[in-house]
Amino acid sequence: MQKMAEHKGCGTSGGSGKASCGTGAGENDMPTEIWEKVKNHPCYSEEAHHHYARMHVAVAPACNIQCNYCNRKYDCANESRPGVVSEKLSPEQAAKKVLAVASAIPQMTVLGIAGPGDPLANPGKTFKTFELISEAAPDIKLCLSTNGLSLPDHVETIKKFNVDHVTITINMTDPDIGAEIYPWVFWKHKRVTGKEAAKILTDRQLKGLEMLTANGILCKVNSVMIPGINDDHLVTVNREVKSRGAFLHNIMPLISSPEHGTVFGLNGQRGPSAQELKALQDSCEGEMNMMRHCRQCRADAVGLLGEDRSAEFTTDKIMEMDVNYDLSARQAYQEKVEEERQAKVAARNAELETLAGENADLKILVAVATKGSGRINEHFGHADEFQIYELSSNGAKFVGHRRVDLYCQGGYGEEEALETVIRAINDCTAVFVAKIGHCPKEDLLKAGIEPVDQYAYEFIEQSAIAYFKDYLAKIKSGEITHVTRGDATIRQGAFVSVDA
Amino acid sequence: MTYKIVASQCTSCSACEAECPNVAISEKNGTFVINPKKCTECIGYFDVPQCVAVCPVDDTCVIDNSLPRYQPSA
Ligand code: SF4
Ligand code: SF4
Ligand code: SF4
C-alpha cells in the first residue's frame, strides 16, 4: 500500500474528538454539510484518517502566551512533540513544499498551520501561505490551530481565505485553574500574569469560538489533560465549548518529562495513564463528539496520522524538486480510495448484523497493528503504534492509539522493547496482526494478551466484530473465562517515524 | 539605544521583531539582533520594553551595559 502524508492540524499544543462525532462517526451520524467538510479530514474523522493524509508547515514561530507544558527554547531533531520543529519555512517555501507533497502523495487533502508558535501571532506569514496555496492548489483544505488569544481579531480573514477548520486549544474556563497552566500572556503591549492572564485568555478563546461558529466555520477544541490541575474541570470545559458550537473535542494526554525542560516536566507533573485518559474521554462523550486518534504530531509532520515522512521533504530537497501539480490524477486516486472505504463500511455493517441480539454488558479492548486503509496489515514487530478498539455488542469502536518502540529492530534490546509493547497494550485482551514471530507470541500469551493473526490483511472492524462474536461464544461454552485487564502506560513524546 | 539580545539564549522565534515600535530588531545568521541605533527602550511608545515582555526566554532581551542608556530628546 502506498504511504500517505500526515497533517498536524491543530494548535501549538495538541488536540481531541468523539467517537460518535469526530472520530468514529460515519456518513449517517451527522448532518450532510458537516460530513462533507470532515469526510476527508484525517484529524477530524477517525474513519478518514485511515485513508487520507495531512501535512503541516512550520511558518509560525512566534507565540503570544506561555504554557507550562511548552519549552520554546527546545529544538532538537530527535525530540518531537507539539510546538517543537526543526525547520522554519517562509510562506513561499511552504507553498512549494505543499505542492511537492501533494503531487507525490495524492491522499494529501489537508494543509494545517499549527506552529511551532501560534499561527495567529504570525498573521502575515500564516495568511500569505494560505493565499499562495489557495491559488496554486484550490482543492486542498486549509486548517489552522491557535491558542485563541488573538482569534477574535482574525475571524474575518479566516473566513476570507475559506479556512474551514480551526482548532482552539482550551485547557480551562476557570482563571484559577488557568493560572496554574499559563504563567503569562502578552496582551495590549504588556506581559500579564496570574489569574488576570488566564481570564483574558479564556474570554478571548470563548469569544473567538462563538464568532467562528456564528460564521459557519468548523471548530475543534483541543484540551491537554493535566492530572490534578484540570482533569475534573475538563468536563466543564466540554460543556462550555459544546454550548458554543464546537464540533469536536479532543482531550490529549499531557506530555511531560524532565528532559523536555518544560515547567511541568521539571516540577514532576505527570501525564495521565491510558485508562485515566479513556475514562475522561468516556465521561465527556455523552456530551459531545470526542476525537481519540490524535497523534499530537509535530508542526512539520507529513503523512498519514501515525506516520511521518517529513524527512523526504526537507527544504533542500524541495527547492530542487520540479513540481508538477496534477489535479486530475489526484482526483482519480481519491475516487479509488472512496470505493475502498465504501467496501469497508459494507463489510462492517454485514458483520454487525450477526451480532444483533448478543447480550452482554461485556466490553473488551483489542490492539490492532495497521499501516492504513482500515486493514490489519502490519507485522507485530514492525508496528510503532497500535490502534485500540473497544468491542461490545454495539460493534467495534475506535478509542485511541498507543505508540510503542519498535520491537523488531534487528537483534538488540528485543526483550526490553517487547516489555514496553506489553505495557502499552496491557489493557487489551488481544492484539491483531498481519504476522507475528513465535517468541513474542509466547510472551504475549503469558501476559494474558492473545495474539491473533487469522485476520491478516482483512478489514479491522469486520474482523474485530467476528472475533468478539467468537469470544462471546467461547465464554458461553465454558471454553474460556473472561478476565478483566489492567491499565496501560502512555509513551511520552509525539509521534516520530523511525524509518523516515 | 540600549537593549541587546543574548544570542546563546534566543530561540529565533521572531516574536520580538514584530512588536518593536522602532523596527530595531532583525534576523542575522539565524538569531535576532537589536540595532542599538534604533532602539529607544520603547520610551515614547510603551510602558515596558516590548521585546522583553514578549520574549519566551527570560533574561534574553537585556540592557546592554556597554552602551549609554537612551536619552529621550524631548
Ligand atoms: S493528529 Fe492531532 S495533533 Fe496531529 S494534526 Fe491532527 S489534531 Fe493535530
Ligand atoms: S526595547 Fe523596544 S525599541 Fe528597543 S529593541 Fe526592544 S522593542 Fe525595540
Ligand atoms: S523573542 Fe526572544 S527568543 Fe524570540 S527571537 Fe526575540 S529574542 Fe529571540
PDB file of C-alpha atoms in Angstrom, chain A residues 60-64 66 72-74 88 121-122 125 184 186 188-191, chain B residues 9 11-15 19 27 46-48 50 52-58:
ATOM      1  CA  ALA A  60       4.630  30.478  12.509  1.00  0.00           C
ATOM      2  CA  PRO A  61       7.421  30.584  15.085  1.00  0.00           C
ATOM      3  CA  ALA A  62       6.255  33.429  17.346  1.00  0.00           C
ATOM      4  CA  CYS A  63       3.849  32.979  20.226  1.00  0.00           C
ATOM      5  CA  ASN A  64       1.922  35.399  22.407  1.00  0.00           C
ATOM      6  CA  GLN A  66       3.450  30.873  27.584  1.00  0.00           C
ATOM      7  CA  ARG A  72      10.077  27.146  23.325  1.00  0.00           C
ATOM      8  CA  LYS A  73      13.808  27.005  23.648  1.00  0.00           C
ATOM      9  CA  TYR A  74      13.831  23.336  22.829  1.00  0.00           C
ATOM     10  CA  LYS A  88      11.238  27.100   9.803  1.00  0.00           C
ATOM     11  CA  ALA A 121       0.606  35.560  16.434  1.00  0.00           C
ATOM     12  CA  ASN A 122       2.199  35.401  12.950  1.00  0.00           C
ATOM     13  CA  LYS A 125       3.143  34.581   7.372  1.00  0.00           C
ATOM     14  CA  TRP A 184       1.715  34.802  31.275  1.00  0.00           C
ATOM     15  CA  PHE A 186       1.264  39.134  26.048  1.00  0.00           C
ATOM     16  CA  LYS A 188      -2.093  45.023  24.740  1.00  0.00           C
ATOM     17  CA  HIS A 189       1.671  45.586  24.803  1.00  0.00           C
ATOM     18  CA  LYS A 190       2.115  44.208  28.306  1.00  0.00           C
ATOM     19  CA  ARG A 191       3.004  40.918  29.896  1.00  0.00           C
TER      20      ARG A 191
ATOM     21  CA  GLN B   9      19.504  32.047  24.525  1.00  0.00           C
ATOM     22  CA  THR B  11      15.185  30.669  20.047  1.00  0.00           C
ATOM     23  CA  SER B  12      14.779  32.710  16.852  1.00  0.00           C
ATOM     24  CA  CYS B  13      11.042  32.705  17.386  1.00  0.00           C
ATOM     25  CA  SER B  14      10.781  36.201  15.849  1.00  0.00           C
ATOM     26  CA  ALA B  15       8.145  37.362  18.335  1.00  0.00           C
ATOM     27  CA  GLU B  19       6.488  44.049  18.403  1.00  0.00           C
ATOM     28  CA  GLU B  27      17.316  38.329  11.896  1.00  0.00           C
ATOM     29  CA  PHE B  46       5.063  51.780  25.633  1.00  0.00           C
ATOM     30  CA  ASP B  47       5.452  51.419  29.389  1.00  0.00           C
ATOM     31  CA  VAL B  48       7.579  48.308  29.090  1.00  0.00           C
ATOM     32  CA  GLN B  50       8.132  45.106  24.116  1.00  0.00           C
ATOM     33  CA  VAL B  52      11.357  41.859  26.972  1.00  0.00           C
ATOM     34  CA  ALA B  53       7.627  41.378  27.515  1.00  0.00           C
ATOM     35  CA  VAL B  54       7.058  39.046  24.574  1.00  0.00           C
ATOM     36  CA  CYS B  55      10.268  37.000  24.661  1.00  0.00           C
ATOM     37  CA  PRO B  56       9.609  33.399  25.788  1.00  0.00           C
ATOM     38  CA  VAL B  57      13.068  33.013  27.309  1.00  0.00           C
ATOM     39  CA  ASP B  58      13.631  35.114  30.424  1.00  0.00           C
TER      40      ASP B  58
END
